[in-house]
PDB file of C-alpha atoms in Angstrom:
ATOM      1  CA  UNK I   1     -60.396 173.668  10.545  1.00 92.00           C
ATOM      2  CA  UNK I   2     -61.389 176.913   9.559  1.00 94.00           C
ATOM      3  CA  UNK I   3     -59.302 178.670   6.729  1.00 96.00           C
ATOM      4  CA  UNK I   4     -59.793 181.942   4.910  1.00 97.00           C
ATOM      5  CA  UNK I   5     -57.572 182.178   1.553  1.00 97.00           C
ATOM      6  CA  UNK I   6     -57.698 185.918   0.122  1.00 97.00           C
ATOM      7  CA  UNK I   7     -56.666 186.816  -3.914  1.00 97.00           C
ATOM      8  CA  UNK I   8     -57.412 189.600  -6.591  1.00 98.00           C
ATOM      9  CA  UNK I   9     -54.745 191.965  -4.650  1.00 97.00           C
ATOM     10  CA  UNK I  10     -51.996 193.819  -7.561  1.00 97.00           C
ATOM     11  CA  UNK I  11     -51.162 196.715  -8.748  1.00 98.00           C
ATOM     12  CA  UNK I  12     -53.099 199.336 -10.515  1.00 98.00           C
ATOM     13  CA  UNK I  13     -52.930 202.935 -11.017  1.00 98.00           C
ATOM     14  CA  UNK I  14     -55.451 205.743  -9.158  1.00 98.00           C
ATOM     15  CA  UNK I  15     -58.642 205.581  -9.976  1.00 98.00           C
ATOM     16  CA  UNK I  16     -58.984 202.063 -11.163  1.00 98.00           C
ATOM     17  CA  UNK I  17     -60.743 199.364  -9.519  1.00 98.00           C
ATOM     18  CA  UNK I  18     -59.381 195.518  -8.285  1.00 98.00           C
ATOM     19  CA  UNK I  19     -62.337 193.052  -6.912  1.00 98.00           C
ATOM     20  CA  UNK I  20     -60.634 191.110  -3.785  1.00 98.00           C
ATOM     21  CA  UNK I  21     -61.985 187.466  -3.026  1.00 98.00           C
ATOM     22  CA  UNK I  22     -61.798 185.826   0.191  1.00 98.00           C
ATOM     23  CA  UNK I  23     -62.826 181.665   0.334  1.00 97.00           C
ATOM     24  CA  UNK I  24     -63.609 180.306   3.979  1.00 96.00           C
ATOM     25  CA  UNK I  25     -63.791 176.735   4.795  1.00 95.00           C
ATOM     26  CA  UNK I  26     -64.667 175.143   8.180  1.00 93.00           C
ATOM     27  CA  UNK I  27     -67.198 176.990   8.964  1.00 90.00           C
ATOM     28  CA  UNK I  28     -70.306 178.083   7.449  1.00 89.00           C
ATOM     29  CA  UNK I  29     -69.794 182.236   6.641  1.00 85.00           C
ATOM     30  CA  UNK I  30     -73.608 182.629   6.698  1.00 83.00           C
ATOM     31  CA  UNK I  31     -73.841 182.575  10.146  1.00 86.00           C
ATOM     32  CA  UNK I  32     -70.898 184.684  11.894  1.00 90.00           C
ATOM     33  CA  UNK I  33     -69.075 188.025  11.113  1.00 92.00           C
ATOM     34  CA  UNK I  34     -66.727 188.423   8.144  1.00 94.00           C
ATOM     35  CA  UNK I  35     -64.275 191.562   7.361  1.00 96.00           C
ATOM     36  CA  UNK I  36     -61.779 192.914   5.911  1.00 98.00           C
ATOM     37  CA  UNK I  37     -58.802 194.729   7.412  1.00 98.00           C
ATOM     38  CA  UNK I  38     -56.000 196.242   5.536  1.00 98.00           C
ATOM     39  CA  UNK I  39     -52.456 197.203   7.302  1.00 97.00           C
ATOM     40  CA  UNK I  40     -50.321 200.026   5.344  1.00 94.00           C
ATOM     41  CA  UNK I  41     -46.462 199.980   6.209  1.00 89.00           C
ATOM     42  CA  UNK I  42     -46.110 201.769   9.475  1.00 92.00           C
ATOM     43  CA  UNK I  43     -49.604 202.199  10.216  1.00 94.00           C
ATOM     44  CA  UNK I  44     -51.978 199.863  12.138  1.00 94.00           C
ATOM     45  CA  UNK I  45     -54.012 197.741  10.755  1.00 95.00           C
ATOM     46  CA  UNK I  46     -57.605 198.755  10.257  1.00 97.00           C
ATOM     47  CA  UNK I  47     -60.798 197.884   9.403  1.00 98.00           C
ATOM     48  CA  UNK I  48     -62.358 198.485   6.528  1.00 98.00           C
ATOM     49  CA  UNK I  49     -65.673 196.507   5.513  1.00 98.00           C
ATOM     50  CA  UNK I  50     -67.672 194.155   7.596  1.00 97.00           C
ATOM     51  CA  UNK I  51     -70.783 191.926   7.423  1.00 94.00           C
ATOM     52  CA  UNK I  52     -72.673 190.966   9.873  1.00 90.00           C
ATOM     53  CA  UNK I  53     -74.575 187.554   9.278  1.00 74.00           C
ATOM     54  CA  UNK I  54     -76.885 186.915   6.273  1.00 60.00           C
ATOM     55  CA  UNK I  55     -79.197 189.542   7.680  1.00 69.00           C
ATOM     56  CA  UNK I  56     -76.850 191.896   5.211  1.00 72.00           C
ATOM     57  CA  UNK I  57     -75.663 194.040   8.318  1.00 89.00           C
ATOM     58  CA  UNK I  58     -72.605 196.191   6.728  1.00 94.00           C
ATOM     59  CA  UNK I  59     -69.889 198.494   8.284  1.00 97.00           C
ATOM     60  CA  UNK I  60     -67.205 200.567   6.021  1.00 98.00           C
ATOM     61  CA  UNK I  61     -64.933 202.964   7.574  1.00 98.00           C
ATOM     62  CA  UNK I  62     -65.459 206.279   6.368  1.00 97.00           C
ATOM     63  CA  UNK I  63     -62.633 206.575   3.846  1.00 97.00           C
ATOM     64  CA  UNK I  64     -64.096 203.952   1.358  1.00 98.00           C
ATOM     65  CA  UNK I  65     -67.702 204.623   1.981  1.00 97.00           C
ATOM     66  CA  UNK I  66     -69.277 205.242  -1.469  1.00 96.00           C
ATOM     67  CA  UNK I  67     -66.417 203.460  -3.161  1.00 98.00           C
ATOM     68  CA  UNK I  68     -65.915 200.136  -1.888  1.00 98.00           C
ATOM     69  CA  UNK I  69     -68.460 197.317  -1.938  1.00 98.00           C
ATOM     70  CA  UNK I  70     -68.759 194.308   0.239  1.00 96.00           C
ATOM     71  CA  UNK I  71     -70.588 191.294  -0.843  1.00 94.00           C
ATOM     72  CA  UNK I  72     -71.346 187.353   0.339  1.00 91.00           C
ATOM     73  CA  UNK I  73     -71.534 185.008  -2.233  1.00 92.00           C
ATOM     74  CA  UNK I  74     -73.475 182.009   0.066  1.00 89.00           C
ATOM     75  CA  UNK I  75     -73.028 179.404  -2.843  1.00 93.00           C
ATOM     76  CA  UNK I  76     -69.138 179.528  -2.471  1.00 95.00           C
ATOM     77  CA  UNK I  77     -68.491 180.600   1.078  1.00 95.00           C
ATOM     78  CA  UNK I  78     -66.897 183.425   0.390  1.00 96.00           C
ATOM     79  CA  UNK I  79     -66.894 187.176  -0.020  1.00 96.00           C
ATOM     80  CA  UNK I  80     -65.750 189.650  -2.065  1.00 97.00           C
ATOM     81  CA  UNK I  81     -64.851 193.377  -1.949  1.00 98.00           C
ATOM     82  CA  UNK I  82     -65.315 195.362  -4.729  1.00 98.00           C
ATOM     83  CA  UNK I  83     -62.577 198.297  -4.924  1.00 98.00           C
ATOM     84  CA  UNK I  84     -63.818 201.445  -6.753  1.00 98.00           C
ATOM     85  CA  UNK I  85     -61.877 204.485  -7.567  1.00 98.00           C
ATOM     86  CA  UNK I  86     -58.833 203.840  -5.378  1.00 98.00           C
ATOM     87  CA  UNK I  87     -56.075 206.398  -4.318  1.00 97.00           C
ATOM     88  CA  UNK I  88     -52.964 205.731  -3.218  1.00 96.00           C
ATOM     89  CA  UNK I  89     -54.279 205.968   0.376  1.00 96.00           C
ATOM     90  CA  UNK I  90     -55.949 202.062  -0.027  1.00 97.00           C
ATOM     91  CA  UNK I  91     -52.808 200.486  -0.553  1.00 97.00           C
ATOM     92  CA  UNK I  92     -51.523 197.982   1.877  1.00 98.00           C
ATOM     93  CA  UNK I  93     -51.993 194.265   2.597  1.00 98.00           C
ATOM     94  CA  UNK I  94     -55.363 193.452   3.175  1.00 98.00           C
ATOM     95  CA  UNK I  95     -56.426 190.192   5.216  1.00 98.00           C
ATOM     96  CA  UNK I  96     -59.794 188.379   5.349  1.00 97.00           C
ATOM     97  CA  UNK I  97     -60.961 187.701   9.035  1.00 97.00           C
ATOM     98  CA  UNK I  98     -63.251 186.122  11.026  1.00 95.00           C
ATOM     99  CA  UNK I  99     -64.414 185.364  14.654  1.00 90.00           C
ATOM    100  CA  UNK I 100     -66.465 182.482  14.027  1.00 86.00           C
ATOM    101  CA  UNK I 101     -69.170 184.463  16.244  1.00 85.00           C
ATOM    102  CA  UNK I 102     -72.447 186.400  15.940  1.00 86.00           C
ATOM    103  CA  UNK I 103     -71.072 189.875  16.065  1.00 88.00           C
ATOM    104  CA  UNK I 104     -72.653 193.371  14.680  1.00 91.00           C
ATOM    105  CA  UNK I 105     -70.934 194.649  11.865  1.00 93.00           C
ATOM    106  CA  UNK I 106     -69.290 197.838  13.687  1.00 94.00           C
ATOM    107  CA  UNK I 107     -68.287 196.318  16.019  1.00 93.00           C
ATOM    108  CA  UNK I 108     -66.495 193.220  14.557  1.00 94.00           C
ATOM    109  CA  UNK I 109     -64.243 195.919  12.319  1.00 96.00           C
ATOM    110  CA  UNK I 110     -63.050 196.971  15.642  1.00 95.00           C
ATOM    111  CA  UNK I 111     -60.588 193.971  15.529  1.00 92.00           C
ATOM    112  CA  UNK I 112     -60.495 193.044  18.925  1.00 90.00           C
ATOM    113  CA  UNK I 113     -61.855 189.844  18.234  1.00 89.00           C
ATOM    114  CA  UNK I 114     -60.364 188.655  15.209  1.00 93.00           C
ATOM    115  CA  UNK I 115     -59.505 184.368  15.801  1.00 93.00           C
ATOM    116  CA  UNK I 116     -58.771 183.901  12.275  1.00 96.00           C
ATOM    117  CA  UNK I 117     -57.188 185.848   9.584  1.00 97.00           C
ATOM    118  CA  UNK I 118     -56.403 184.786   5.762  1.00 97.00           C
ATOM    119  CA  UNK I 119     -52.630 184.939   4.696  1.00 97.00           C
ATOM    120  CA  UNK I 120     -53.489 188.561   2.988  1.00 97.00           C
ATOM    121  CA  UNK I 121     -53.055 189.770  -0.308  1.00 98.00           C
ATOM    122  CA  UNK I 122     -51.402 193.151  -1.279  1.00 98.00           C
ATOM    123  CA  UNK I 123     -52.726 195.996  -3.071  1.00 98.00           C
ATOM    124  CA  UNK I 124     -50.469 198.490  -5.043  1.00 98.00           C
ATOM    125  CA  UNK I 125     -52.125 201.813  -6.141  1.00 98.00           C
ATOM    126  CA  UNK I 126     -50.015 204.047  -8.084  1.00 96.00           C
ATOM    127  CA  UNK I 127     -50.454 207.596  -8.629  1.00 91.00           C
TER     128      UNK I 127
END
């Protein structure tokens, strides 16, 4: 049964930083796409850092390039994403996902082939 479970989300001011984790089970992460997508209210959610497999293929949408960091921890099965300098902009629920597939990084941040998402955790940026 595969199971992502997201934490680290809260509330800091601009500027700060907040490192998100994201723990899969089921399935081996090494092997098949991982992201992260983040949904503000009344916008659409988006994505906004991907991996490829454990070739260390990454995607970031342009608004966190330079400032947010994805990584793979293969040890624990997870991943992290390392939040630098935030505005209020990032805030939002974000959700861990997966597609249990070989998938480029790009494209798997498209989200049109998301299977499995985590429950989310929410991140508060204040100005």
């Amino acid at each position: 049964q595969v199971q992502l479970v997201e934490s680290g989300g809260g509330l800091v001011q601009s500027g700060e930083s907040l490192k998100l984790s994201c723990v899969a089970s089921g399935f081996d992460l090494d092997y098949y796409a991982i992201g992260w997508f983040r949904q503000a209210p009344g916008k659409e959610r988006e994505g906004v850092a991907c991996l490829s497999t454990s070739d260390g293929e990454s995607y970031y949408t342009d608004s966190v390039k330079d400032r947010f960091i994805m990584s793979r921890d293969h040890g624990k099965n997870a991943v992290y994403l390392e939040m630098n300098s935030l505005k209020p902009e990032d805030a939002g629920v974000y959700y861990c996902a997966t597609n249990v597939k070989f998938m480029p990084a790009e494209l798997f941040c498209s989200g049109h082939t998301i299977r499995y998402w985590g429950q989310g955790t929410q991140v508060t940026v204040s100005s």
